[in-house]
Amino acid sequence: MLLAVVIPAAAIASCAFPPDNELYQQSPDIPPYKQDSFDEYVTQTRDWVAEHRVFITQDRDTELARNIPFEKGPTSPDDRTPKRGVLFVHGLGASPWYFHDIATRMAKNGWLARSMLLPGHGTRPADLGIPDYADWTEAVAHQVALLEGQVDEVWLGGFSTGGNLVTSYAAEHSEIAGLLLFSPGIYPDNGFLFLTPVIKYLWDWIDVDSEVNAINYQSLSSRASELYYRSVLDAQEHLAAKPFDRPVVLAMSADDSVLAPIETLRAFEKRFTHPKSRFVWYDDTPAPTRDKRVETLNSKLPDQQISTFSHLSVLFAPSNPYYGVKGSFIFVENGQENIPLPEDLSKIWRSSWGYTEPGKYHGRLTWNPYFDALIGTIDDVTN
């Protein structure tokens, strides 16, 4: 997930000093990521994360499993060798498990679905200060090569920053069949992002929050923000140089609080040119476009206590055990300071970050009520 983007320096200075805690102290290095097989990659990464992760829950086995790469193979009755594969790349500060629900459903439809771990993730927020941008791009390239060795057709999927990385890779490699982009971070809603290469010399940390989320870093280092900025420039330059002419599924909330949805929509109209491509737009009014490839799904669902969709909600099924309707984690922090948190958390409404409405406490929406419809759109476009 894209945690945040750079904010003015005056605001940074007030939150740039973390406590003396191992969460904010770097591991010796990042784990190796160029193994000869995906199985070896998973095993070595699991061992590394187990050794260097600062665990925040008592259930270490589950927490570990949700922060390492994974593979979902076909679950069709005949269990045939898959001919199609998809590699998923998570967002800044997030984990491979963000794609658990989508990978599971695609595996049921005959895909070999893999979700990788970007270097610097899975262990502690400080470790995002270790990798270079080349570590990210080379890790993606290596995992694509491993997948290409096992299937005939490869698609790439990405969430937020991961969407930037797979877009850049696919733009340079015409053999990639298409893209699945979920809240891609190509067009951020922040005018200060260009300052990140300078700010890293002034402050180590842009935002320091309590680390209570087992599948997502909550704190953001200046180095991590710069890496995201590099991914933005890379993806924008590729799309400006040449339109992407293969099928794309793009899903985004019109109320995404960290990106620029309208700018993303305009880019889809002009730069993602394939007629089979689809943009799933979550809003309470029709998308402002004449492009018939764009579908609007109503994001105002008062019967479900949902006011708007969030940056991360597009990815998760309502049944997800962590982020779903009855999930074990509730994103109560939502930028509201003057509204008391209800004692009965079932009374919380859900929305994007920062949304407010008189008399209602809003937490972050962390699941997609239209998840099945999204899977259907993926099936239609990829078939």
Coordinates of C-alpha atoms in Angstrom, one line a residue:
M1 CA 0.0 0.0 0.0
L2 CA 1.1 3.5 -0.7
L3 CA 1.4 4.8 2.9
A4 CA 1.8 8.4 2.2
V5 CA 3.6 10.8 0.0
V6 CA 5.9 13.6 0.8
I7 CA 4.5 16.5 2.7
P8 CA 5.8 20.1 3.3
A9 CA 9.0 20.3 5.3
A10 CA 7.4 22.1 8.2
A11 CA 5.1 19.2 8.8
I12 CA 7.9 16.6 8.3
A13 CA 10.0 18.0 11.1
S14 CA 7.4 17.3 13.7
C15 CA 7.2 13.5 12.9
A16 CA 10.6 12.6 11.7
F17 CA 12.1 11.1 14.9
P18 CA 11.2 7.5 15.7
P19 CA 11.5 6.0 19.2
D20 CA 14.5 3.9 20.1
N21 CA 13.0 0.7 18.8
E22 CA 14.3 -2.2 16.6
L23 CA 11.4 -1.4 14.2
Y24 CA 13.4 1.6 13.1
Q25 CA 16.8 -0.1 13.1
Q26 CA 17.9 -1.7 9.8
S27 CA 18.6 -5.4 9.3
P28 CA 22.1 -6.3 8.1
D29 CA 20.9 -6.4 4.4
I30 CA 18.0 -7.5 2.2
P31 CA 17.3 -11.1 1.5
P32 CA 18.7 -12.6 -1.8
Y33 CA 16.1 -12.6 -4.6
K34 CA 17.7 -14.3 -7.6
Q35 CA 17.2 -18.0 -6.8
D36 CA 17.0 -20.6 -9.5
S37 CA 13.4 -21.6 -8.7
F38 CA 10.4 -20.0 -7.1
D39 CA 10.3 -22.7 -4.4
E40 CA 13.9 -21.9 -3.4
Y41 CA 13.0 -18.2 -3.4
V42 CA 10.1 -18.8 -1.1
T43 CA 12.1 -21.0 1.3
Q44 CA 15.1 -18.6 1.6
T45 CA 12.8 -15.6 1.9
R46 CA 10.8 -17.3 4.6
D47 CA 14.0 -18.1 6.6
W48 CA 15.3 -14.5 6.2
V49 CA 12.0 -12.9 7.2
A50 CA 11.7 -15.2 10.2
E51 CA 15.1 -14.2 11.4
H52 CA 14.9 -10.5 10.9
R53 CA 11.2 -9.6 11.2
V54 CA 10.1 -7.6 14.3
F55 CA 6.8 -9.5 15.0
I56 CA 3.9 -7.5 16.3
T57 CA 1.4 -10.3 17.1
Q58 CA 1.5 -13.4 19.2
D59 CA 0.6 -15.6 16.3
R60 CA 4.0 -15.6 14.6
D61 CA 3.3 -18.4 12.2
T62 CA 0.3 -16.6 10.6
E63 CA 2.2 -13.3 10.6
L64 CA 5.1 -14.9 8.9
A65 CA 2.9 -16.6 6.3
R66 CA 1.3 -13.3 5.4
N67 CA 4.6 -11.5 4.8
I68 CA 6.4 -13.9 2.4
P69 CA 6.0 -14.8 -1.3
F70 CA 3.5 -17.5 -2.2
E71 CA 2.1 -19.4 -5.1
K72 CA -1.4 -20.6 -5.8
G73 CA -1.6 -23.4 -8.4
P74 CA -4.6 -24.5 -10.5
T75 CA -7.3 -26.2 -8.5
S76 CA -9.3 -27.5 -11.4
P77 CA -10.4 -31.2 -11.1
D78 CA -8.1 -32.4 -13.8
D79 CA -5.2 -30.4 -12.3
R80 CA -3.6 -29.8 -15.6
T81 CA -0.3 -28.0 -16.0
P82 CA -1.2 -24.3 -16.3
K83 CA -0.6 -22.6 -19.6
R84 CA -1.1 -19.1 -18.1
G85 CA 0.5 -17.4 -15.2
V86 CA 0.3 -14.1 -13.3
L87 CA 2.9 -12.5 -11.1
F88 CA 1.6 -10.0 -8.5
V89 CA 3.6 -7.1 -7.0
H90 CA 2.4 -5.4 -3.8
G91 CA 2.6 -1.8 -2.9
L92 CA 4.9 0.3 -0.7
G93 CA 5.0 -1.0 2.8
A94 CA 2.5 -3.8 2.0
S95 CA 3.0 -7.6 1.7
P96 CA 2.5 -10.4 -0.9
W97 CA -0.6 -11.4 1.1
Y98 CA -2.5 -8.4 -0.4
F99 CA -3.1 -10.7 -3.4
H100 CA -4.3 -13.7 -1.4
D101 CA -7.9 -13.4 -2.5
I102 CA -7.3 -12.6 -6.2
A103 CA -4.6 -15.2 -6.5
T104 CA -6.8 -17.8 -5.0
R105 CA -9.7 -17.1 -7.3
M106 CA -7.5 -17.0 -10.4
A107 CA -5.9 -20.3 -9.4
K108 CA -9.4 -21.8 -9.4
N109 CA -9.8 -20.6 -12.9
G110 CA -6.6 -22.4 -14.1
W111 CA -3.9 -19.8 -13.5
L112 CA -0.5 -20.3 -11.9
A113 CA -0.6 -17.2 -9.6
R114 CA 2.4 -16.0 -7.7
S115 CA 2.9 -13.0 -5.4
M116 CA 6.4 -11.8 -4.7
L117 CA 8.1 -9.8 -1.9
L118 CA 9.8 -6.5 -2.9
P119 CA 13.2 -6.1 -1.2
G120 CA 13.0 -4.2 2.0
H121 CA 9.5 -5.5 2.9
G122 CA 8.3 -8.2 5.3
T123 CA 10.7 -7.4 8.2
R124 CA 10.6 -3.9 9.6
P125 CA 9.9 -0.4 8.3
A126 CA 13.6 0.6 8.6
D127 CA 14.5 -2.0 6.0
L128 CA 13.0 0.1 3.2
G129 CA 16.1 2.2 3.6
I130 CA 18.3 -0.6 2.3
P131 CA 17.3 -1.4 -1.3
D132 CA 18.0 0.6 -4.4
Y133 CA 15.4 1.1 -7.1
A134 CA 17.4 -1.4 -9.2
D135 CA 16.8 -4.0 -6.5
W136 CA 13.1 -3.7 -7.1
T137 CA 13.2 -3.7 -10.9
E138 CA 15.7 -6.6 -10.9
A139 CA 13.6 -8.6 -8.5
V140 CA 10.5 -8.2 -10.6
A141 CA 12.4 -9.1 -13.8
H142 CA 13.8 -12.2 -12.2
Q143 CA 10.5 -13.4 -11.0
V144 CA 9.0 -12.8 -14.4
A145 CA 11.7 -14.9 -16.0
L146 CA 11.1 -17.8 -13.6
L147 CA 7.3 -17.7 -14.4
E148 CA 8.0 -17.5 -18.1
G149 CA 9.9 -20.8 -17.8
Q150 CA 6.8 -22.6 -16.6
V151 CA 3.9 -21.1 -18.6
D152 CA 3.2 -20.1 -22.1
E153 CA 1.4 -16.8 -21.3
V154 CA 2.4 -14.3 -18.6
W155 CA 0.3 -11.4 -17.1
L156 CA 1.5 -9.0 -14.5
G157 CA -0.6 -7.5 -11.6
G158 CA 0.3 -4.7 -9.3
F159 CA -1.2 -2.7 -6.4
S160 CA -0.2 0.9 -5.9
T161 CA 3.6 1.1 -6.2
G162 CA 3.6 -2.5 -7.6
G163 CA 1.3 -1.2 -10.4
N164 CA 4.0 1.3 -11.4
L165 CA 6.7 -1.4 -11.4
V166 CA 4.7 -3.9 -13.6
T167 CA 3.6 -1.2 -16.0
S168 CA 7.2 -0.2 -16.6
Y169 CA 8.3 -3.8 -17.1
A170 CA 5.5 -4.6 -19.4
A171 CA 6.1 -1.5 -21.5
E172 CA 9.6 -2.7 -22.2
H173 CA 8.7 -6.4 -22.8
S174 CA 6.1 -7.0 -25.5
E175 CA 5.8 -10.7 -24.6
I176 CA 3.8 -9.8 -21.4
A177 CA 0.2 -10.5 -22.4
G178 CA -1.5 -7.8 -20.3
L179 CA -1.8 -6.0 -16.9
L180 CA -4.0 -6.1 -13.9
L181 CA -3.7 -2.8 -12.1
F182 CA -5.3 -2.1 -8.7
S183 CA -5.1 1.5 -7.5
P184 CA -1.9 2.0 -9.5
G185 CA 0.3 4.7 -8.1
I186 CA 1.3 6.2 -11.4
Y187 CA -0.3 9.6 -10.8
P188 CA 0.0 10.7 -7.2
D189 CA -2.0 13.5 -5.7
N190 CA 0.9 15.4 -4.2
G191 CA 2.9 18.3 -5.5
F192 CA 5.9 17.8 -3.2
L193 CA 6.9 14.4 -4.3
F194 CA 9.8 15.8 -6.4
L195 CA 11.5 16.9 -3.2
T196 CA 12.1 13.3 -2.0
P197 CA 15.7 13.0 -3.4
V198 CA 16.6 16.1 -1.3
I199 CA 14.6 15.3 1.9
K200 CA 16.3 12.0 2.4
Y201 CA 19.4 14.0 3.3
L202 CA 17.5 16.1 5.9
W203 CA 15.3 13.5 7.6
D204 CA 15.4 9.8 7.9
W205 CA 11.6 9.5 8.6
I206 CA 8.6 11.3 7.1
D207 CA 6.0 9.6 9.2
V208 CA 6.2 7.5 12.3
D209 CA 3.1 5.6 13.4
S210 CA 2.4 2.8 15.8
E211 CA 3.1 -0.5 14.0
V212 CA -0.1 -2.4 14.7
N213 CA -0.9 -3.8 11.2
A214 CA 0.7 -7.3 10.6
I215 CA 0.7 -7.0 6.8
N216 CA 1.6 -3.4 6.3
Y217 CA 4.2 -1.0 7.5
Q218 CA 2.6 2.1 9.1
S219 CA 5.7 4.3 9.2
L220 CA 7.3 5.9 6.1
S221 CA 11.0 6.6 5.7
S222 CA 12.3 9.4 3.3
R223 CA 14.2 6.7 1.5
A224 CA 11.0 4.6 0.9
S225 CA 9.3 7.7 -0.4
E226 CA 12.1 8.3 -2.8
L227 CA 11.8 4.7 -4.1
Y228 CA 8.1 5.3 -4.8
Y229 CA 9.0 8.6 -6.6
R230 CA 11.4 6.7 -8.8
S231 CA 8.6 4.2 -9.7
V232 CA 6.3 7.1 -10.6
L233 CA 8.8 8.7 -12.9
D234 CA 9.6 5.4 -14.5
A235 CA 6.0 4.5 -15.3
Q236 CA 5.0 8.0 -16.4
E237 CA 8.0 8.1 -18.8
H238 CA 7.1 4.7 -20.3
L239 CA 3.5 5.7 -20.9
A240 CA 4.4 9.1 -22.3
A241 CA 6.9 7.5 -24.7
K242 CA 4.4 4.9 -26.1
P243 CA 0.8 3.9 -25.4
F244 CA 0.3 0.5 -23.9
D245 CA -1.5 -1.6 -26.6
R246 CA -2.3 -4.8 -24.7
P247 CA -5.3 -5.6 -22.5
V248 CA -5.5 -4.0 -19.1
V249 CA -7.9 -4.2 -16.1
L250 CA -7.6 -1.1 -14.0
A251 CA -9.6 -0.7 -10.7
M252 CA -9.7 2.4 -8.6
S253 CA -11.8 4.4 -6.2
A254 CA -12.8 7.9 -7.3
D255 CA -12.2 8.9 -3.7
D256 CA -8.6 7.5 -3.5
S257 CA -7.0 9.8 -1.0
V258 CA -3.3 9.4 -2.1
L259 CA -3.6 9.3 -5.8
A260 CA -5.2 11.4 -8.6
P261 CA -8.1 9.3 -9.9
I262 CA -9.1 11.7 -12.6
E263 CA -5.6 11.9 -14.0
T264 CA -5.5 8.1 -13.9
L265 CA -8.8 8.0 -15.8
R266 CA -7.5 10.4 -18.5
A267 CA -4.3 8.3 -18.9
F268 CA -6.5 5.2 -19.3
E269 CA -8.4 6.9 -22.1
K270 CA -5.4 8.0 -24.0
R271 CA -2.5 5.7 -23.0
F272 CA -4.1 2.3 -22.5
T273 CA -5.5 1.8 -26.0
H274 CA -6.5 -1.9 -26.3
P275 CA -10.3 -2.2 -27.0
K276 CA -10.6 -5.1 -24.5
S277 CA -9.2 -3.0 -21.6
R278 CA -11.6 -2.2 -18.7
F279 CA -11.5 0.5 -16.0
V280 CA -13.6 -0.3 -13.0
W281 CA -14.5 3.1 -11.4
Y282 CA -15.9 3.1 -7.9
D283 CA -18.0 6.2 -7.3
D284 CA -21.5 7.3 -6.4
T285 CA -21.9 9.2 -9.7
P286 CA -21.0 8.0 -13.3
A287 CA -17.3 8.3 -14.3
P288 CA -16.7 11.6 -16.2
T289 CA -15.8 9.9 -19.5
R290 CA -17.3 8.9 -22.8
D291 CA -15.0 5.9 -22.9
K292 CA -17.3 2.8 -23.1
R293 CA -14.5 0.7 -21.6
V294 CA -15.1 2.4 -18.2
E295 CA -17.7 0.9 -15.8
T296 CA -18.9 2.7 -12.7
L297 CA -19.9 0.8 -9.6
N298 CA -21.8 2.6 -6.8
S299 CA -19.5 3.3 -3.9
K300 CA -22.1 4.7 -1.6
L301 CA -23.7 1.7 0.1
P302 CA -25.5 3.0 3.3
D303 CA -27.1 -0.4 3.9
Q304 CA -23.5 -1.7 4.4
Q305 CA -22.3 1.4 6.3
I306 CA -20.0 2.3 3.4
S307 CA -19.7 6.0 2.3
T308 CA -16.8 5.7 -0.2
F309 CA -14.2 3.2 -1.4
S310 CA -10.5 3.5 -0.3
H311 CA -7.1 3.1 -1.9
L312 CA -6.7 -0.5 -0.7
S313 CA -10.3 -1.7 -0.6
V314 CA -10.4 -2.8 -4.3
L315 CA -8.2 -5.8 -3.6
F316 CA -9.9 -7.8 -0.8
A317 CA -12.9 -10.1 -0.7
P318 CA -15.5 -9.4 2.0
S319 CA -14.6 -12.9 3.4
N320 CA -10.9 -12.0 3.9
P321 CA -9.9 -13.2 7.4
Y322 CA -7.8 -10.1 8.1
Y323 CA -9.3 -7.1 6.1
G324 CA -12.8 -8.5 5.4
V325 CA -16.2 -7.7 6.9
K326 CA -15.5 -9.9 9.9
G327 CA -11.8 -9.6 9.6
S328 CA -9.5 -9.5 12.6
F329 CA -8.1 -6.1 11.8
I330 CA -10.1 -2.9 11.7
F331 CA -8.6 0.2 10.3
V332 CA -10.1 2.6 12.8
E333 CA -7.5 5.4 12.1
N334 CA -8.9 7.6 9.3
G335 CA -7.7 11.1 9.9
Q336 CA -10.6 12.1 12.2
E337 CA -9.6 13.9 15.3
N338 CA -12.9 15.5 16.5
I339 CA -15.1 12.4 16.4
P340 CA -14.9 9.9 19.3
L341 CA -14.3 6.3 18.4
P342 CA -17.5 4.2 19.2
E343 CA -17.1 1.6 21.9
D344 CA -19.2 -0.7 19.6
L345 CA -16.9 -1.0 16.6
S346 CA -19.8 -2.5 14.6
K347 CA -21.2 1.0 14.4
I348 CA -18.2 2.3 12.4
W349 CA -18.8 3.5 8.9
R350 CA -16.2 2.8 6.2
S351 CA -14.7 5.1 3.7
S352 CA -11.5 6.4 2.1
W353 CA -8.9 8.2 4.3
G354 CA -10.0 11.5 5.6
Y355 CA -13.7 11.3 4.7
T356 CA -16.0 12.8 7.3
E357 CA -19.8 13.1 7.8
P358 CA -21.5 14.6 10.8
G359 CA -22.5 12.1 13.5
K360 CA -20.6 9.2 11.9
Y361 CA -17.2 7.8 12.7
H362 CA -15.5 6.4 9.6
G363 CA -12.8 3.8 9.6
R364 CA -11.0 2.8 6.4
L365 CA -12.8 0.5 4.0
T366 CA -10.6 -2.6 3.6
W367 CA -12.7 -4.9 1.4
N368 CA -14.5 -4.7 -2.0
P369 CA -18.2 -5.4 -1.9
Y370 CA -18.0 -6.0 -5.7
F371 CA -15.1 -8.4 -5.4
D372 CA -16.9 -11.2 -7.4
A373 CA -17.7 -8.7 -10.1
L374 CA -14.0 -7.7 -10.3
I375 CA -13.0 -11.3 -10.7
G376 CA -15.6 -11.5 -13.5
T377 CA -14.0 -8.5 -15.3
I378 CA -10.6 -10.1 -15.0
D379 CA -12.0 -13.2 -16.5
D380 CA -13.6 -11.3 -19.4
V381 CA -10.5 -9.3 -20.3
T382 CA -8.0 -12.1 -19.9
N383 CA -10.1 -14.5 -21.9

